[in-house]
CSV table of C-alpha atoms and ligand atoms in Angstrom, one decimal:
chain,number,residue,atom,x,y,z
A,860,UNK,CA,-18.1,6.7,-8.0
A,861,UNK,CA,-16.3,9.8,-9.4
A,862,UNK,CA,-13.0,11.3,-8.3
A,863,UNK,CA,-11.1,14.5,-9.0
A,864,UNK,CA,-7.6,13.7,-7.8
A,865,UNK,CA,-7.3,9.9,-8.3
A,866,UNK,CA,-8.5,7.6,-11.0
A,867,UNK,CA,-9.7,4.0,-10.4
A,868,UNK,CA,-9.9,1.7,-13.3
A,869,UNK,CA,-10.7,-2.0,-13.3
A,870,UNK,CA,-9.7,-4.7,-15.8
A,871,UNK,CA,-9.8,-8.4,-15.4
A,872,UNK,CA,-10.4,-8.1,-11.6
A,873,UNK,CA,-7.3,-5.9,-11.1
A,874,UNK,CA,-8.0,-2.3,-10.0
A,875,UNK,CA,-5.4,0.4,-10.8
A,876,UNK,CA,-5.6,3.4,-8.4
A,877,UNK,CA,-3.6,6.3,-9.7
A,878,UNK,CA,-2.9,9.4,-7.7
A,879,UNK,CA,-3.5,12.1,-10.3
A,880,UNK,CA,-2.3,15.7,-9.4
A,881,UNK,CA,0.7,15.7,-11.7
A,882,UNK,CA,1.2,19.5,-11.6
A,883,UNK,CA,1.9,19.1,-7.9
A,884,UNK,CA,3.8,15.8,-8.2
A,885,UNK,CA,0.7,14.1,-6.8
A,886,UNK,CA,1.1,15.8,-3.4
A,887,UNK,CA,-1.6,14.7,-1.0
A,888,UNK,CA,-3.9,17.6,-0.2
A,889,UNK,CA,-6.8,16.9,2.1
A,890,UNK,CA,-9.2,16.3,-0.8
A,891,UNK,CA,-6.9,13.6,-2.3
A,892,UNK,CA,-6.6,11.9,1.1
A,893,UNK,CA,-10.4,11.8,1.3
A,894,UNK,CA,-10.5,10.3,-2.2
A,895,UNK,CA,-7.9,7.7,-1.3
A,896,UNK,CA,-10.3,6.8,1.6
A,897,UNK,CA,-13.3,6.4,-0.7
A,898,UNK,CA,-11.3,4.5,-3.3
A,899,UNK,CA,-10.0,1.8,-0.9
A,900,UNK,CA,-13.6,1.4,0.4
A,901,UNK,CA,-14.7,0.9,-3.1
A,902,UNK,CA,-11.9,-1.6,-3.8
A,903,UNK,CA,-12.9,-3.5,-0.6
A,904,UNK,CA,-16.6,-3.6,-1.4
A,905,UNK,CA,-16.7,-4.2,-5.2
A,906,UNK,CA,-17.1,-7.9,-6.2
A,907,UNK,CA,-15.5,-7.4,-9.5
A,908,UNK,CA,-12.2,-6.3,-7.9
A,909,UNK,CA,-9.7,-8.9,-6.6
A,910,UNK,CA,-6.8,-6.6,-5.7
A,911,UNK,CA,-5.5,-3.1,-6.4
A,912,UNK,CA,-2.3,-1.6,-7.7
A,913,UNK,CA,-1.5,1.8,-6.4
A,914,UNK,CA,0.6,4.2,-8.5
A,915,UNK,CA,1.1,7.8,-9.5
A,916,UNK,CA,0.5,9.8,-12.6
A,917,UNK,CA,3.5,11.0,-14.7
A,918,UNK,CA,6.9,11.5,-12.9
A,919,UNK,CA,5.9,11.1,-9.3
A,920,UNK,CA,4.3,8.4,-7.2
A,921,UNK,CA,3.4,10.9,-4.4
A,922,UNK,CA,5.8,13.8,-3.4
A,923,UNK,CA,4.3,14.0,0.1
A,924,UNK,CA,1.5,15.8,1.8
A,925,UNK,CA,0.6,19.1,0.3
A,926,UNK,CA,3.1,21.6,1.8
A,927,UNK,CA,0.8,24.5,0.9
A,928,UNK,CA,-1.9,23.1,3.2
A,929,UNK,CA,0.5,22.0,5.9
A,930,UNK,CA,2.0,25.6,6.0
A,931,UNK,CA,-1.3,26.9,7.3
A,932,UNK,CA,-2.1,24.3,10.0
A,933,UNK,CA,-2.7,24.9,13.7
A,934,UNK,CA,-1.5,22.2,16.2
A,935,UNK,CA,-5.1,20.8,16.4
A,936,UNK,CA,-5.5,20.8,12.6
A,937,UNK,CA,-2.2,19.0,12.3
A,938,UNK,CA,-3.1,16.4,14.8
A,939,UNK,CA,-6.5,15.8,13.1
A,940,UNK,CA,-4.8,15.7,9.7
A,941,UNK,CA,-2.3,13.1,10.8
A,942,UNK,CA,-5.0,11.0,12.6
A,943,UNK,CA,-7.2,10.9,9.6
A,944,UNK,CA,-4.4,10.2,7.1
A,945,UNK,CA,-3.3,7.4,9.4
A,946,UNK,CA,-6.8,5.9,9.5
A,947,UNK,CA,-6.9,6.0,5.7
A,948,UNK,CA,-3.5,4.4,5.3
A,949,UNK,CA,-4.5,1.8,7.9
A,950,UNK,CA,-7.3,0.8,5.6
A,951,UNK,CA,-4.8,0.1,2.8
A,952,UNK,CA,-2.8,-2.1,5.1
A,953,UNK,CA,-5.9,-3.9,6.5
A,954,UNK,CA,-7.5,-4.4,3.1
A,955,UNK,CA,-8.5,-8.0,2.7
A,956,UNK,CA,-7.6,-7.9,-1.0
A,957,UNK,CA,-3.9,-7.6,-2.0
A,958,UNK,CA,-2.6,-4.1,-2.4
A,959,UNK,CA,0.6,-3.6,-4.5
A,960,UNK,CA,2.3,-0.2,-4.7
A,961,UNK,CA,3.9,0.3,-8.2
A,962,UNK,CA,6.3,3.2,-7.3
A,963,UNK,CA,7.0,5.0,-10.5
A,964,UNK,CA,8.8,8.2,-9.2
A,965,UNK,CA,9.2,10.3,-6.1
A,966,UNK,CA,7.7,8.6,-3.0
A,967,UNK,CA,8.5,11.2,-0.4
A,968,UNK,CA,6.9,11.8,3.0
A,969,UNK,CA,3.3,10.8,2.6
A,970,UNK,CA,4.2,9.0,-0.6
A,971,UNK,CA,6.7,6.8,1.1
A,972,UNK,CA,4.1,6.3,3.9
A,973,UNK,CA,1.4,5.3,1.4
A,974,UNK,CA,3.8,2.8,-0.3
A,975,UNK,CA,4.6,1.3,3.1
A,976,UNK,CA,0.9,0.9,3.9
A,977,UNK,CA,0.6,-1.3,0.8
A,978,UNK,CA,1.2,-5.0,1.2
A,979,UNK,CA,4.0,-5.3,-1.5
A,980,UNK,CA,6.1,-2.6,-3.2
A,981,UNK,CA,7.6,-2.8,-6.7
A,982,UNK,CA,9.8,0.2,-7.7
A,983,UNK,CA,10.7,1.5,-11.0
A,984,UNK,CA,14.4,2.3,-11.5
A,985,UNK,CA,13.2,6.0,-11.5
A,986,UNK,CA,11.7,5.8,-8.1
A,987,UNK,CA,13.1,7.9,-5.2
A,988,UNK,CA,12.2,7.4,-1.6
A,989,UNK,CA,12.6,9.6,1.5
A,990,UNK,CA,11.0,11.0,4.6
A,991,UNK,CA,12.1,14.7,4.3
A,992,UNK,CA,9.7,16.1,6.9
A,993,UNK,CA,12.4,17.2,9.3
A,994,UNK,CA,13.7,19.5,6.6
A,995,UNK,CA,10.4,21.3,7.0
A,996,UNK,CA,10.4,21.4,10.8
A,997,UNK,CA,7.8,18.6,11.1
A,998,UNK,CA,7.7,14.9,11.6
A,999,UNK,CA,6.1,12.2,9.4
A,1000,UNK,CA,2.4,12.1,10.2
A,1001,UNK,CA,1.0,9.2,8.1
A,1002,UNK,CA,2.8,6.3,9.7
A,1003,UNK,CA,6.5,6.9,8.7
A,1004,UNK,CA,8.0,6.8,12.2
A,1005,UNK,CA,6.2,3.5,12.8
A,1006,UNK,CA,6.1,1.5,9.5
A,1007,UNK,CA,9.6,2.4,8.4
A,1008,UNK,CA,11.5,0.9,11.4
A,1009,UNK,CA,9.2,-2.1,11.2
A,1010,UNK,CA,10.1,-2.6,7.5
A,1011,UNK,CA,13.8,-1.8,7.4
A,1012,UNK,CA,15.0,-1.8,11.1
A,1013,UNK,CA,15.4,1.0,13.6
A,1014,UNK,CA,18.9,2.1,12.6
A,1015,UNK,CA,18.3,2.4,8.9
A,1016,UNK,CA,14.9,4.0,9.5
A,1017,UNK,CA,16.3,6.6,11.8
A,1018,UNK,CA,19.0,7.5,9.3
A,1019,UNK,CA,16.3,8.2,6.7
A,1020,UNK,CA,14.0,10.0,9.1
A,1021,UNK,CA,16.7,12.1,10.7
A,1022,UNK,CA,18.7,13.1,7.6
A,1023,UNK,CA,15.7,13.5,5.4
A,1024,UNK,CA,17.9,12.2,2.5
A,1025,UNK,CA,16.4,10.7,-0.6
A,1026,UNK,CA,17.5,7.2,-1.7
A,1027,UNK,CA,17.2,5.7,-5.1
A,1028,UNK,CA,15.4,2.4,-6.0
A,1029,UNK,CA,18.6,0.3,-5.8
A,1030,UNK,CA,19.2,1.5,-2.2
A,1031,UNK,CA,15.6,1.0,-1.3
A,1032,UNK,CA,15.8,-2.6,-2.5
A,1033,UNK,CA,19.1,-3.1,-0.6
A,1034,UNK,CA,17.6,-1.9,2.7
A,1035,UNK,CA,14.4,-3.9,2.2
A,1036,UNK,CA,12.0,-1.0,1.6
A,1037,UNK,CA,10.9,-2.5,-1.8
A,1038,UNK,CA,10.4,-6.0,-3.0
A,1039,UNK,CA,11.9,-5.6,-6.4
A,1040,UNK,CA,13.1,-3.0,-8.9
A,1041,UNK,CA,12.3,-3.0,-12.6
A,1042,UNK,CA,12.7,-0.8,-15.7
A,1043,UNK,CA,10.2,2.0,-15.8
A,1044,UNK,CA,8.4,0.4,-18.8
A,1045,UNK,CA,8.1,-2.9,-16.9
A,1046,UNK,CA,6.6,-1.4,-13.7
A,1047,UNK,CA,2.9,-1.8,-14.3
A,1048,UNK,CA,3.3,-5.1,-16.3
A,1049,UNK,CA,5.3,-6.5,-13.4
A,1050,UNK,CA,2.8,-5.4,-10.8
A,1051,UNK,CA,0.0,-6.8,-12.9
A,1052,UNK,CA,1.8,-10.1,-13.3
A,1053,UNK,CA,2.4,-10.4,-9.6
A,1054,UNK,CA,-1.3,-9.5,-9.0
A,1055,UNK,CA,-2.4,-12.2,-11.4
A,1056,UNK,CA,-0.2,-14.8,-9.6
A,1057,UNK,CA,-1.8,-13.8,-6.3
A,1058,UNK,CA,-5.4,-13.7,-7.6
A,1059,UNK,CA,-5.0,-17.3,-8.9
A,1060,UNK,CA,-5.1,-18.3,-5.2
A,1061,UNK,CA,-8.1,-18.6,-2.9
A,1062,UNK,CA,-9.5,-15.2,-2.0
A,1063,UNK,CA,-10.5,-16.1,1.6
A,1064,UNK,CA,-7.0,-17.6,2.2
A,1065,UNK,CA,-5.5,-14.3,0.9
A,1066,UNK,CA,-7.7,-12.2,3.2
A,1067,UNK,CA,-6.9,-14.3,6.3
A,1068,UNK,CA,-3.2,-14.5,5.6
A,1069,UNK,CA,-3.1,-10.6,5.3
A,1070,UNK,CA,-5.0,-10.4,8.5
A,1071,UNK,CA,-2.8,-12.9,10.4
A,1072,UNK,CA,0.4,-11.1,9.3
A,1073,UNK,CA,-1.0,-7.7,10.2
A,1074,UNK,CA,-2.3,-8.7,13.6
A,1075,UNK,CA,0.5,-11.1,14.4
A,1076,UNK,CA,3.5,-8.9,13.5
A,1077,UNK,CA,3.4,-6.7,16.6
A,1078,UNK,CA,2.4,-9.4,19.0
A,1079,UNK,CA,4.4,-12.0,20.9
A,1080,UNK,CA,5.0,-15.0,18.6
A,1081,UNK,CA,2.9,-17.3,20.7
A,1082,UNK,CA,-0.2,-15.0,20.2
A,1083,UNK,CA,0.5,-14.9,16.5
A,1084,UNK,CA,0.7,-18.7,16.3
A,1085,UNK,CA,-2.6,-19.0,18.2
A,1086,UNK,CA,-4.1,-16.6,15.6
A,1087,UNK,CA,-2.6,-18.6,12.8
A,1088,UNK,CA,-4.0,-21.9,14.1
A,1089,UNK,CA,-7.5,-20.3,14.2
A,1090,UNK,CA,-7.1,-19.0,10.7
A,1091,UNK,CA,-6.0,-22.4,9.5
A,1092,UNK,CA,-9.1,-23.9,11.2
A,1093,UNK,CA,-11.5,-21.3,9.7
A,1094,UNK,CA,-10.2,-22.0,6.2
A,1095,UNK,CA,-10.8,-25.7,6.6
A,1096,UNK,CA,-14.5,-24.9,6.6
A,1097,UNK,CA,-14.4,-23.3,3.2
A,1098,UNK,CA,-15.4,-24.7,-0.2
A,1099,UNK,CA,-12.2,-23.3,-1.6
A,1100,UNK,CA,-10.2,-25.6,0.6
A,1101,UNK,CA,-12.0,-28.6,-0.7
A,1102,UNK,CA,-11.6,-27.2,-4.2
A,1103,UNK,CA,-7.9,-26.5,-3.9
A,1104,UNK,CA,-7.1,-29.9,-2.5
A,1105,UNK,CA,-9.4,-31.8,-4.9
A,1106,UNK,CA,-7.8,-29.9,-7.8
A,1107,UNK,CA,-4.3,-30.9,-6.6
A,1108,UNK,CA,-5.2,-34.5,-6.1
A,1109,UNK,CA,-6.8,-34.7,-9.5
A,1110,UNK,CA,-4.1,-32.8,-11.2
A,1111,UNK,CA,-6.3,-29.9,-12.5
A,1112,UNK,CA,-6.4,-26.2,-12.0
A,1113,UNK,CA,-8.6,-25.0,-9.1
A,1114,UNK,CA,-11.6,-22.8,-9.6
A,1115,UNK,CA,-11.8,-20.7,-6.4
A,1116,UNK,CA,-15.0,-18.9,-5.6
A,1117,UNK,CA,-14.2,-17.1,-2.4
A,1118,UNK,CA,-16.5,-19.3,-0.3
B,1791,LIG,N1,3.4,19.8,-1.7
B,1791,LIG,C1,3.0,20.7,-2.5
B,1791,LIG,N2,3.5,20.9,-3.7
B,1791,LIG,C2,4.5,20.1,-4.1
B,1791,LIG,C3,5.0,19.1,-3.3
B,1791,LIG,C4,4.4,18.9,-2.1
B,1791,LIG,N3,4.8,18.0,-1.2
B,1791,LIG,N4,6.0,18.5,-4.0
B,1791,LIG,C5,6.1,19.1,-5.2
B,1791,LIG,N5,5.2,20.1,-5.3
B,1791,LIG,C6,4.9,21.0,-6.4
B,1791,LIG,C7,6.0,22.1,-6.5
B,1791,LIG,O1,5.7,23.1,-5.6
B,1791,LIG,C8,5.9,22.5,-7.9
B,1791,LIG,O2,4.7,23.3,-8.1
B,1791,LIG,P1,4.7,24.7,-8.9
B,1791,LIG,O3,5.1,24.2,-10.3
B,1791,LIG,O4,3.4,25.2,-8.8
B,1791,LIG,O5,5.8,25.5,-8.3
B,1791,LIG,C9,5.6,21.2,-8.6
B,1791,LIG,O6,5.1,20.3,-7.6
B,1791,LIG,C10,6.8,20.5,-9.3
B,1791,LIG,O7,7.8,20.4,-8.2
B,1791,LIG,P2,9.3,20.9,-8.4
B,1791,LIG,O8,9.8,21.2,-7.0
B,1791,LIG,O9,9.3,22.1,-9.4
B,1791,LIG,O10,10.0,19.7,-9.1
B,1791,LIG,P3,11.5,19.2,-9.0
B,1791,LIG,O11,11.7,18.1,-10.0
B,1791,LIG,O12,12.4,20.4,-9.1
B,1791,LIG,O13,11.7,18.7,-7.5
B,1791,LIG,C11,11.0,17.3,-5.6
B,1791,LIG,C12,11.0,17.5,-7.1
B,1791,LIG,C13,10.2,16.1,-5.3
B,1791,LIG,C14,12.5,17.0,-5.2
B,1791,LIG,C15,10.5,18.6,-4.9
B,1791,LIG,O14,9.3,19.0,-5.5
B,1791,LIG,C16,10.3,18.4,-3.4
B,1791,LIG,O15,11.3,18.4,-2.7
B,1791,LIG,N6,9.0,18.3,-3.0
B,1791,LIG,C17,8.7,18.3,-1.6
B,1791,LIG,C18,9.0,16.9,-1.0
B,1791,LIG,C19,8.6,16.9,0.5
B,1791,LIG,O16,9.2,17.6,1.3
B,1791,LIG,N7,7.6,16.1,0.8
B,1791,LIG,C20,7.2,15.9,2.2
B,1791,LIG,C21,6.1,16.8,2.5
B,1791,LIG,S1,5.6,16.6,4.2
């Protein structure tokens, strides 16, 4: 499948999806959002991909939605644009394969929202985060008002959302927006190392753990625990459970097959 504004490469079961409009700091115009939609479908469907690292070309991760396009939108256009972008980012969050954001530079507005839709965020020391929409007279539209408070708490989220201020990677780590911060040169190697660690585990277990966390997190704990017990039961029927336990008991490395 070919793309104009993103690149998708695969090596050793790890896909790297790079937003690639560097002259606009990888701002998400509608065409790029549509390609992010197709790209995550491809990641989900391709058997040779175990997980995906999402990053940006050159000095930005993604500097937001494309302000040129936003400047011309009617209220109905804007609502449609937000609803579609939300559906696309929901697909990243719901992807049954691990999705790691490797945040290399500016992650503003839609860029911060894309990173938050990924399962895990690793930031370069050069990364900058923010939700500056209010400076433009708009609100976040791709999940920022919902995912940010869930990730870092309501008070800290409202501070970022209302001031529109940019924070550096160290502050993003301090408030829990990112999982770790590494030197720029170590960003992709760190993301790949974490992905390899994850992909050594049983694929169906990974998929169902992601699903249990996503579905449970906004529900009462008792409902989440019920879901968890069902997931635990489902996995007991897989060959990979037998393989994982047999490998442990026989002191060998497991060979998981996703069945
Ligand atoms: N939409 C469209 N174009 C964008 C953009 C966006 N969100 N962010 C950056 N660009 C473009 C700039 O217009 C500029 O294009 P030009 O060279 O054709 O004029 C190019 O990317 C480089 O950006 P520039 O502003 O010159 O770089 P900088 O290093 O001085 O500043 C930022 C970097 C990220 C601080 C600044 O670009 C910025 O504030 N961008 C907007 C961030 C934002 O509000 N995002 C939320 C949108 S809802």
